[in-house]
Amino acid sequence: MARRNIAAGNWKMNTTVSEGVDLLNALGKTETPSDVTVILGAPYIHLHAMLQAEIKDIYIAAQNCHHKEKGAYTGEVSPTMLTDLGIQYVILGHSERRAYNHEDNTLLKEKVDAALAAGLNVIFCCGEPLEIRKENTQNAYVGTQLSESLSHLTVDQMKNIVIAYEPIWAIGTGETASPEQAQDMHAYIRNMLAETFDKETAENTSILYGGSVKPANAKEIFGQADVDGGLVGGASLKTDDFSDIIHSF
Ligand code: PGA
């Protein structure tokens, strides 16, 4: 897949199914520029109803999946269950799942493999906590997250990976990385992709920024050379705000 402008929403554990479908329908009524891919990450139980709504031009993503195809894993959902439903994207490695569900780079590598094997596109999240940013070692930290979970992939598999850089100190805090901080990290990631894979893979991989993206800051952040869009939490729950963000490329 070639590099694209992407506006991805991450609803997290918000909205009931009917509220989610209403939100999707409302967004479906707004116009989407043809050069922007819009994706909404919703809770598992919403996915079927959201696909049934058949909103053209909006992809629906799961926010997680298990690393095994099937078996005795009570309460889990496998990647194959998602693709069978018609889901095309999954968000993996979000910092909240890393923190609250103890997902580490090794487990995430398995999840990435399982998701790709099932035919899903992966939005793979990375990002450093505040103490790492204060030490100015964020590049090495994010570099390790990416190399331990993605560097084993083939160039072909990388075509189905979107990377989302989300500094933890900017998620849900109202504090955003400056456009320069985002650009620096995105350039670092792209350079790393060129070294790990090849130049073409680096050029073709979409790298999103996440962390308090809102209508007021989206344009400046998306305007950075290596920022291809955003993974948006809070602002994706408001139709007007998310629509503004979609129009910020
Ligand atoms: P936020 O969340 O936009 O509410 O900061 C972003 C995310 O966690 O993906």
PDB file of C-alpha atoms and ligand atoms in Angstrom:
ATOM      1  CA  MET A   1       0.000   0.000   0.000  1.00  0.00           C
ATOM      2  CA  ALA A   2       1.383   3.398  -0.879  1.00  0.00           C
ATOM      3  CA  ARG A   3       1.749   6.164   1.660  1.00  0.00           C
ATOM      4  CA  ARG A   4      -1.619   7.805   2.318  1.00  0.00           C
ATOM      5  CA  ASN A   5      -3.202  10.577   4.345  1.00  0.00           C
ATOM      6  CA  ILE A   6      -5.000   8.810   7.162  1.00  0.00           C
ATOM      7  CA  ALA A   7      -7.377  10.128   9.814  1.00  0.00           C
ATOM      8  CA  ALA A   8      -7.987   7.297  12.263  1.00  0.00           C
ATOM      9  CA  GLY A   9     -10.282   7.591  15.247  1.00  0.00           C
ATOM     10  CA  ASN A  10      -9.809   5.557  18.392  1.00  0.00           C
ATOM     11  CA  TRP A  11     -12.985   5.536  20.436  1.00  0.00           C
ATOM     12  CA  LYS A  12     -11.371   3.438  23.202  1.00  0.00           C
ATOM     13  CA  MET A  13     -13.991   2.184  25.704  1.00  0.00           C
ATOM     14  CA  ASN A  14     -16.552   4.853  24.850  1.00  0.00           C
ATOM     15  CA  THR A  15     -20.086   4.814  23.387  1.00  0.00           C
ATOM     16  CA  THR A  16     -22.762   2.148  23.464  1.00  0.00           C
ATOM     17  CA  VAL A  17     -23.393   0.270  20.221  1.00  0.00           C
ATOM     18  CA  SER A  18     -26.283   2.551  19.234  1.00  0.00           C
ATOM     19  CA  GLU A  19     -24.299   5.680  20.087  1.00  0.00           C
ATOM     20  CA  GLY A  20     -21.423   4.344  18.027  1.00  0.00           C
ATOM     21  CA  VAL A  21     -23.628   3.647  15.016  1.00  0.00           C
ATOM     22  CA  ASP A  22     -25.160   7.132  15.343  1.00  0.00           C
ATOM     23  CA  LEU A  23     -21.689   8.644  15.429  1.00  0.00           C
ATOM     24  CA  LEU A  24     -20.665   6.651  12.367  1.00  0.00           C
ATOM     25  CA  ASN A  25     -23.806   7.662  10.471  1.00  0.00           C
ATOM     26  CA  ALA A  26     -23.289  11.310  11.374  1.00  0.00           C
ATOM     27  CA  LEU A  27     -19.715  11.182  10.133  1.00  0.00           C
ATOM     28  CA  GLY A  28     -20.879   9.362   7.012  1.00  0.00           C
ATOM     29  CA  LYS A  29     -23.056  12.363   6.179  1.00  0.00           C
ATOM     30  CA  THR A  30     -20.062  14.690   6.156  1.00  0.00           C
ATOM     31  CA  GLU A  31     -17.971  14.858   3.037  1.00  0.00           C
ATOM     32  CA  THR A  32     -14.591  13.105   3.012  1.00  0.00           C
ATOM     33  CA  PRO A  33     -11.810  14.323   0.713  1.00  0.00           C
ATOM     34  CA  SER A  34     -10.882  11.599  -1.769  1.00  0.00           C
ATOM     35  CA  ASP A  35      -7.216  11.706  -0.753  1.00  0.00           C
ATOM     36  CA  VAL A  36      -7.902  10.916   2.921  1.00  0.00           C
ATOM     37  CA  THR A  37      -8.463   7.415   4.294  1.00  0.00           C
ATOM     38  CA  VAL A  38     -10.819   7.522   7.278  1.00  0.00           C
ATOM     39  CA  ILE A  39     -10.760   4.713   9.842  1.00  0.00           C
ATOM     40  CA  LEU A  40     -12.729   4.358  13.095  1.00  0.00           C
ATOM     41  CA  GLY A  41     -11.475   2.081  15.865  1.00  0.00           C
ATOM     42  CA  ALA A  42     -14.422   0.841  17.906  1.00  0.00           C
ATOM     43  CA  PRO A  43     -15.070  -1.681  20.697  1.00  0.00           C
ATOM     44  CA  TYR A  44     -15.495  -5.288  19.531  1.00  0.00           C
ATOM     45  CA  ILE A  45     -19.231  -5.458  20.164  1.00  0.00           C
ATOM     46  CA  HIS A  46     -19.796  -2.429  17.913  1.00  0.00           C
ATOM     47  CA  LEU A  47     -18.041  -3.846  14.873  1.00  0.00           C
ATOM     48  CA  HIS A  48     -20.832  -5.903  13.347  1.00  0.00           C
ATOM     49  CA  ALA A  49     -23.442  -3.152  13.631  1.00  0.00           C
ATOM     50  CA  MET A  50     -21.007  -0.588  12.265  1.00  0.00           C
ATOM     51  CA  LEU A  51     -20.218  -2.720   9.226  1.00  0.00           C
ATOM     52  CA  GLN A  52     -23.952  -3.230   8.667  1.00  0.00           C
ATOM     53  CA  ALA A  53     -24.372   0.538   8.459  1.00  0.00           C
ATOM     54  CA  GLU A  54     -22.410   0.296   5.191  1.00  0.00           C
ATOM     55  CA  ILE A  55     -20.949   3.757   5.311  1.00  0.00           C
ATOM     56  CA  LYS A  56     -18.882   4.142   2.189  1.00  0.00           C
ATOM     57  CA  ASP A  57     -15.344   5.503   2.550  1.00  0.00           C
ATOM     58  CA  ILE A  58     -15.057   4.811   6.291  1.00  0.00           C
ATOM     59  CA  TYR A  59     -13.100   1.760   7.374  1.00  0.00           C
ATOM     60  CA  ILE A  60     -13.849   0.145  10.714  1.00  0.00           C
ATOM     61  CA  ALA A  61     -10.991  -1.037  12.933  1.00  0.00           C
ATOM     62  CA  ALA A  62     -10.805  -3.260  15.984  1.00  0.00           C
ATOM     63  CA  GLN A  63      -8.773  -1.902  18.882  1.00  0.00           C
ATOM     64  CA  ASN A  64      -7.071  -5.197  19.653  1.00  0.00           C
ATOM     65  CA  CYS A  65      -6.969  -8.870  18.725  1.00  0.00           C
ATOM     66  CA  HIS A  66      -5.521 -12.035  20.213  1.00  0.00           C
ATOM     67  CA  HIS A  67      -2.248 -13.533  19.011  1.00  0.00           C
ATOM     68  CA  LYS A  68      -3.677 -17.023  18.450  1.00  0.00           C
ATOM     69  CA  GLU A  69      -6.088 -18.094  15.751  1.00  0.00           C
ATOM     70  CA  LYS A  70      -8.423 -19.995  18.064  1.00  0.00           C
ATOM     71  CA  GLY A  71      -8.549 -22.007  21.236  1.00  0.00           C
ATOM     72  CA  ALA A  72      -9.149 -21.901  24.959  1.00  0.00           C
ATOM     73  CA  TYR A  73      -8.714 -18.161  25.512  1.00  0.00           C
ATOM     74  CA  THR A  74     -11.871 -17.090  27.305  1.00  0.00           C
ATOM     75  CA  GLY A  75     -13.026 -13.610  26.466  1.00  0.00           C
ATOM     76  CA  GLU A  76     -10.625 -13.111  23.558  1.00  0.00           C
ATOM     77  CA  VAL A  77     -11.224 -12.359  19.885  1.00  0.00           C
ATOM     78  CA  SER A  78      -8.991 -13.775  17.151  1.00  0.00           C
ATOM     79  CA  PRO A  79      -7.820 -11.941  14.038  1.00  0.00           C
ATOM     80  CA  THR A  80      -9.666 -14.458  11.839  1.00  0.00           C
ATOM     81  CA  MET A  81     -12.936 -13.649  13.605  1.00  0.00           C
ATOM     82  CA  LEU A  82     -12.370 -10.024  12.652  1.00  0.00           C
ATOM     83  CA  THR A  83     -11.590 -10.631   8.992  1.00  0.00           C
ATOM     84  CA  ASP A  84     -14.507 -13.050   8.749  1.00  0.00           C
ATOM     85  CA  LEU A  85     -16.744 -10.218   9.936  1.00  0.00           C
ATOM     86  CA  GLY A  86     -15.337  -7.928   7.254  1.00  0.00           C
ATOM     87  CA  ILE A  87     -12.950  -5.891   9.393  1.00  0.00           C
ATOM     88  CA  GLN A  88      -9.839  -4.694   7.562  1.00  0.00           C
ATOM     89  CA  TYR A  89      -7.844  -2.891  10.259  1.00  0.00           C
ATOM     90  CA  VAL A  90      -6.705  -3.525  13.803  1.00  0.00           C
ATOM     91  CA  ILE A  91      -4.956  -1.158  16.215  1.00  0.00           C
ATOM     92  CA  LEU A  92      -2.141  -2.959  18.058  1.00  0.00           C
ATOM     93  CA  GLY A  93       0.271  -1.841  20.735  1.00  0.00           C
ATOM     94  CA  HIS A  94      -1.670   1.132  22.032  1.00  0.00           C
ATOM     95  CA  SER A  95       0.047   2.485  25.143  1.00  0.00           C
ATOM     96  CA  GLU A  96      -3.081   1.879  27.223  1.00  0.00           C
ATOM     97  CA  ARG A  97      -2.979  -1.816  26.346  1.00  0.00           C
ATOM     98  CA  ARG A  98       0.764  -1.911  26.968  1.00  0.00           C
ATOM     99  CA  ALA A  99       0.200  -0.350  30.410  1.00  0.00           C
ATOM    100  CA  TYR A 100      -3.069  -1.906  31.619  1.00  0.00           C
ATOM    101  CA  ASN A 101      -2.909  -5.273  29.849  1.00  0.00           C
ATOM    102  CA  HIS A 102       0.846  -5.776  30.119  1.00  0.00           C
ATOM    103  CA  GLU A 103       1.394  -6.133  26.389  1.00  0.00           C
ATOM    104  CA  ASP A 104       5.120  -6.077  25.682  1.00  0.00           C
ATOM    105  CA  ASN A 105       7.099  -5.924  22.455  1.00  0.00           C
ATOM    106  CA  THR A 106       7.396  -9.716  22.246  1.00  0.00           C
ATOM    107  CA  LEU A 107       3.665 -10.335  22.610  1.00  0.00           C
ATOM    108  CA  LEU A 108       2.969  -7.526  20.150  1.00  0.00           C
ATOM    109  CA  LYS A 109       5.259  -9.178  17.619  1.00  0.00           C
ATOM    110  CA  GLU A 110       3.052 -12.286  17.872  1.00  0.00           C
ATOM    111  CA  LYS A 111      -0.096 -10.196  17.564  1.00  0.00           C
ATOM    112  CA  VAL A 112       1.271  -8.456  14.467  1.00  0.00           C
ATOM    113  CA  ASP A 113       2.123 -11.805  12.895  1.00  0.00           C
ATOM    114  CA  ALA A 114      -1.312 -13.249  13.680  1.00  0.00           C
ATOM    115  CA  ALA A 115      -3.132 -10.157  12.410  1.00  0.00           C
ATOM    116  CA  LEU A 116      -1.178 -10.067   9.146  1.00  0.00           C
ATOM    117  CA  ALA A 117      -1.632 -13.808   8.634  1.00  0.00           C
ATOM    118  CA  ALA A 118      -5.391 -13.310   8.919  1.00  0.00           C
ATOM    119  CA  GLY A 119      -5.284 -10.542   6.328  1.00  0.00           C
ATOM    120  CA  LEU A 120      -5.674  -7.510   8.581  1.00  0.00           C
ATOM    121  CA  ASN A 121      -3.910  -4.194   8.159  1.00  0.00           C
ATOM    122  CA  VAL A 122      -2.213  -3.184  11.398  1.00  0.00           C
ATOM    123  CA  ILE A 123      -2.033   0.290  12.909  1.00  0.00           C
ATOM    124  CA  PHE A 124       0.959  -0.284  15.144  1.00  0.00           C
ATOM    125  CA  CYS A 125       1.352   2.182  18.022  1.00  0.00           C
ATOM    126  CA  CYS A 126       4.586   3.231  19.645  1.00  0.00           C
ATOM    127  CA  GLY A 127       5.583   6.104  21.891  1.00  0.00           C
ATOM    128  CA  GLU A 128       7.574   7.041  24.961  1.00  0.00           C
ATOM    129  CA  PRO A 129       6.530   7.970  28.510  1.00  0.00           C
ATOM    130  CA  LEU A 130       7.353  11.383  29.962  1.00  0.00           C
ATOM    131  CA  GLU A 131      10.438  10.266  31.910  1.00  0.00           C
ATOM    132  CA  ILE A 132      12.036   8.965  28.708  1.00  0.00           C
ATOM    133  CA  ARG A 133      11.265  12.244  26.909  1.00  0.00           C
ATOM    134  CA  LYS A 134      12.831  14.150  29.835  1.00  0.00           C
ATOM    135  CA  GLU A 135      15.994  12.044  29.502  1.00  0.00           C
ATOM    136  CA  ASN A 136      15.929  12.722  25.763  1.00  0.00           C
ATOM    137  CA  THR A 137      16.220   8.996  24.990  1.00  0.00           C
ATOM    138  CA  GLN A 138      12.900   8.769  23.127  1.00  0.00           C
ATOM    139  CA  ASN A 139      14.446   7.729  19.810  1.00  0.00           C
ATOM    140  CA  ALA A 140      16.142   4.672  21.280  1.00  0.00           C
ATOM    141  CA  TYR A 141      12.968   3.807  23.227  1.00  0.00           C
ATOM    142  CA  VAL A 142      10.666   3.983  20.216  1.00  0.00           C
ATOM    143  CA  GLY A 143      13.333   2.342  18.047  1.00  0.00           C
ATOM    144  CA  THR A 144      13.330  -0.678  20.370  1.00  0.00           C
ATOM    145  CA  GLN A 145       9.534  -0.899  20.336  1.00  0.00           C
ATOM    146  CA  LEU A 146       9.567  -0.987  16.551  1.00  0.00           C
ATOM    147  CA  SER A 147      12.541  -3.270  16.069  1.00  0.00           C
ATOM    148  CA  GLU A 148      11.345  -5.855  18.616  1.00  0.00           C
ATOM    149  CA  SER A 149       7.851  -6.077  17.125  1.00  0.00           C
ATOM    150  CA  LEU A 150       8.273  -5.291  13.422  1.00  0.00           C
ATOM    151  CA  SER A 151      11.826  -5.765  12.172  1.00  0.00           C
ATOM    152  CA  HIS A 152      11.304  -9.466  11.411  1.00  0.00           C
ATOM    153  CA  LEU A 153       8.594  -8.676   8.849  1.00  0.00           C
ATOM    154  CA  THR A 154       9.151  -8.931   5.115  1.00  0.00           C
ATOM    155  CA  VAL A 155       8.983  -5.906   2.853  1.00  0.00           C
ATOM    156  CA  ASP A 156       5.734  -7.333   1.520  1.00  0.00           C
ATOM    157  CA  GLN A 157       4.207  -7.602   4.984  1.00  0.00           C
ATOM    158  CA  MET A 158       5.232  -4.029   5.757  1.00  0.00           C
ATOM    159  CA  LYS A 159       2.807  -2.888   3.058  1.00  0.00           C
ATOM    160  CA  ASN A 160       0.017  -3.716   5.504  1.00  0.00           C
ATOM    161  CA  ILE A 161       1.502  -1.799   8.428  1.00  0.00           C
ATOM    162  CA  VAL A 162       0.677   1.771   9.422  1.00  0.00           C
ATOM    163  CA  ILE A 163       2.740   3.199  12.278  1.00  0.00           C
ATOM    164  CA  ALA A 164       1.230   5.546  14.862  1.00  0.00           C
ATOM    165  CA  TYR A 165       3.654   7.521  17.006  1.00  0.00           C
ATOM    166  CA  GLU A 166       1.859   8.484  20.205  1.00  0.00           C
ATOM    167  CA  PRO A 167       3.971  10.030  22.965  1.00  0.00           C
ATOM    168  CA  ILE A 168       2.275   8.832  26.154  1.00  0.00           C
ATOM    169  CA  TRP A 169       2.622  12.236  27.816  1.00  0.00           C
ATOM    170  CA  ALA A 170       0.424  13.714  25.073  1.00  0.00           C
ATOM    171  CA  ILE A 171      -2.412  11.160  25.153  1.00  0.00           C
ATOM    172  CA  GLY A 172      -5.614  12.483  26.647  1.00  0.00           C
ATOM    173  CA  THR A 173      -3.683  15.184  28.470  1.00  0.00           C
ATOM    174  CA  GLY A 174      -4.437  18.137  26.227  1.00  0.00           C
ATOM    175  CA  GLU A 175      -0.686  18.466  25.802  1.00  0.00           C
ATOM    176  CA  THR A 176       0.465  17.903  22.217  1.00  0.00           C
ATOM    177  CA  ALA A 177       3.944  17.263  20.913  1.00  0.00           C
ATOM    178  CA  SER A 178       5.081  20.332  19.027  1.00  0.00           C
ATOM    179  CA  PRO A 179       5.039  19.941  15.244  1.00  0.00           C
ATOM    180  CA  GLU A 180       8.869  19.856  15.398  1.00  0.00           C
ATOM    181  CA  GLN A 181       8.896  17.110  18.040  1.00  0.00           C
ATOM    182  CA  ALA A 182       6.470  15.061  15.934  1.00  0.00           C
ATOM    183  CA  GLN A 183       8.458  15.644  12.746  1.00  0.00           C
ATOM    184  CA  ASP A 184      11.766  14.721  14.426  1.00  0.00           C
ATOM    185  CA  MET A 185      10.397  11.400  15.655  1.00  0.00           C
ATOM    186  CA  HIS A 186       8.620  10.626  12.392  1.00  0.00           C
ATOM    187  CA  ALA A 187      11.805  11.298  10.428  1.00  0.00           C
ATOM    188  CA  TYR A 188      13.692   9.063  12.836  1.00  0.00           C
ATOM    189  CA  ILE A 189      11.127   6.271  12.332  1.00  0.00           C
ATOM    190  CA  ARG A 190      11.187   6.637   8.549  1.00  0.00           C
ATOM    191  CA  ASN A 191      14.949   6.539   8.535  1.00  0.00           C
ATOM    192  CA  MET A 192      14.870   3.430  10.676  1.00  0.00           C
ATOM    193  CA  LEU A 193      12.454   1.779   8.224  1.00  0.00           C
ATOM    194  CA  ALA A 194      14.883   2.558   5.401  1.00  0.00           C
ATOM    195  CA  GLU A 195      17.733   0.948   7.330  1.00  0.00           C
ATOM    196  CA  THR A 196      15.735  -2.069   8.511  1.00  0.00           C
ATOM    197  CA  PHE A 197      13.877  -2.708   5.250  1.00  0.00           C
ATOM    198  CA  ASP A 198      14.605  -0.455   2.291  1.00  0.00           C
ATOM    199  CA  LYS A 199      14.071   3.067   1.054  1.00  0.00           C
ATOM    200  CA  GLU A 200      10.881   2.185  -0.793  1.00  0.00           C
ATOM    201  CA  THR A 201       9.296   0.693   2.329  1.00  0.00           C
ATOM    202  CA  ALA A 202      10.246   3.796   4.295  1.00  0.00           C
ATOM    203  CA  GLU A 203       8.728   6.076   1.662  1.00  0.00           C
ATOM    204  CA  ASN A 204       5.537   4.030   1.365  1.00  0.00           C
ATOM    205  CA  THR A 205       4.744   3.535   5.053  1.00  0.00           C
ATOM    206  CA  SER A 206       2.172   5.920   6.505  1.00  0.00           C
ATOM    207  CA  ILE A 207       3.253   7.264   9.895  1.00  0.00           C
ATOM    208  CA  LEU A 208       0.519   8.855  12.013  1.00  0.00           C
ATOM    209  CA  TYR A 209       0.858  11.128  15.007  1.00  0.00           C
ATOM    210  CA  GLY A 210      -1.392  10.636  18.035  1.00  0.00           C
ATOM    211  CA  GLY A 211      -1.803  12.546  21.276  1.00  0.00           C
ATOM    212  CA  SER A 212      -4.383  15.300  21.774  1.00  0.00           C
ATOM    213  CA  VAL A 213      -4.880  15.936  18.066  1.00  0.00           C
ATOM    214  CA  LYS A 214      -7.721  18.438  17.667  1.00  0.00           C
ATOM    215  CA  PRO A 215      -9.047  20.795  14.995  1.00  0.00           C
ATOM    216  CA  ALA A 216      -6.859  23.599  16.358  1.00  0.00           C
ATOM    217  CA  ASN A 217      -3.560  21.739  15.904  1.00  0.00           C
ATOM    218  CA  ALA A 218      -4.204  19.106  13.216  1.00  0.00           C
ATOM    219  CA  LYS A 219      -3.244  21.217  10.203  1.00  0.00           C
ATOM    220  CA  GLU A 220       0.143  22.186  11.562  1.00  0.00           C
ATOM    221  CA  ILE A 221       0.990  18.661  12.681  1.00  0.00           C
ATOM    222  CA  PHE A 222      -0.235  17.015   9.453  1.00  0.00           C
ATOM    223  CA  GLY A 223       1.709  19.635   7.509  1.00  0.00           C
ATOM    224  CA  GLN A 224       5.034  18.180   8.673  1.00  0.00           C
ATOM    225  CA  ALA A 225       6.949  16.354   5.964  1.00  0.00           C
ATOM    226  CA  ASP A 226       6.914  12.938   7.642  1.00  0.00           C
ATOM    227  CA  VAL A 227       3.500  13.101   9.318  1.00  0.00           C
ATOM    228  CA  ASP A 228       0.865  11.320   7.228  1.00  0.00           C
ATOM    229  CA  GLY A 229      -2.105  11.871   9.510  1.00  0.00           C
ATOM    230  CA  GLY A 230      -3.357  11.190  12.991  1.00  0.00           C
ATOM    231  CA  LEU A 231      -4.662   8.606  15.413  1.00  0.00           C
ATOM    232  CA  VAL A 232      -7.261  10.587  17.285  1.00  0.00           C
ATOM    233  CA  GLY A 233      -8.863   9.678  20.604  1.00  0.00           C
ATOM    234  CA  GLY A 234     -11.081  12.250  22.318  1.00  0.00           C
ATOM    235  CA  ALA A 235     -11.734  14.404  19.261  1.00  0.00           C
ATOM    236  CA  SER A 236     -12.923  11.392  17.231  1.00  0.00           C
ATOM    237  CA  LEU A 237     -15.963  11.167  19.511  1.00  0.00           C
ATOM    238  CA  LYS A 238     -17.263  14.503  18.250  1.00  0.00           C
ATOM    239  CA  THR A 239     -18.472  14.518  14.650  1.00  0.00           C
ATOM    240  CA  ASP A 240     -17.669  18.175  13.969  1.00  0.00           C
ATOM    241  CA  ASP A 241     -14.200  17.957  15.466  1.00  0.00           C
ATOM    242  CA  PHE A 242     -13.293  14.748  13.682  1.00  0.00           C
ATOM    243  CA  SER A 243     -14.671  16.053  10.411  1.00  0.00           C
ATOM    244  CA  ASP A 244     -12.516  19.182  10.831  1.00  0.00           C
ATOM    245  CA  ILE A 245      -9.506  16.947  11.441  1.00  0.00           C
ATOM    246  CA  ILE A 246     -10.302  14.928   8.307  1.00  0.00           C
ATOM    247  CA  HIS A 247     -10.196  18.211   6.394  1.00  0.00           C
ATOM    248  CA  SER A 248      -6.864  19.275   7.889  1.00  0.00           C
ATOM    249  CA  PHE A 249      -4.555  17.737   5.280  1.00  0.00           C
TER     250      PHE A 249
HETATM  251  P1  PGA B   1      -6.208  11.483  22.453  1.00  0.00           P
HETATM  252  O1  PGA B   1      -5.889   9.918  22.299  1.00  0.00           O
HETATM  253  O2  PGA B   1      -6.389  12.027  21.072  1.00  0.00           O
HETATM  254  O3  PGA B   1      -7.451  11.547  23.278  1.00  0.00           O
HETATM  255  O4  PGA B   1      -5.023  12.107  23.131  1.00  0.00           O
HETATM  256  C1  PGA B   1      -5.066   9.461  21.262  1.00  0.00           C
HETATM  257  C2  PGA B   1      -4.911   7.977  21.357  1.00  0.00           C
HETATM  258  O5  PGA B   1      -4.765   7.450  22.465  1.00  0.00           O
HETATM  259  O6  PGA B   1      -4.919   7.282  20.327  1.00  0.00           O
END
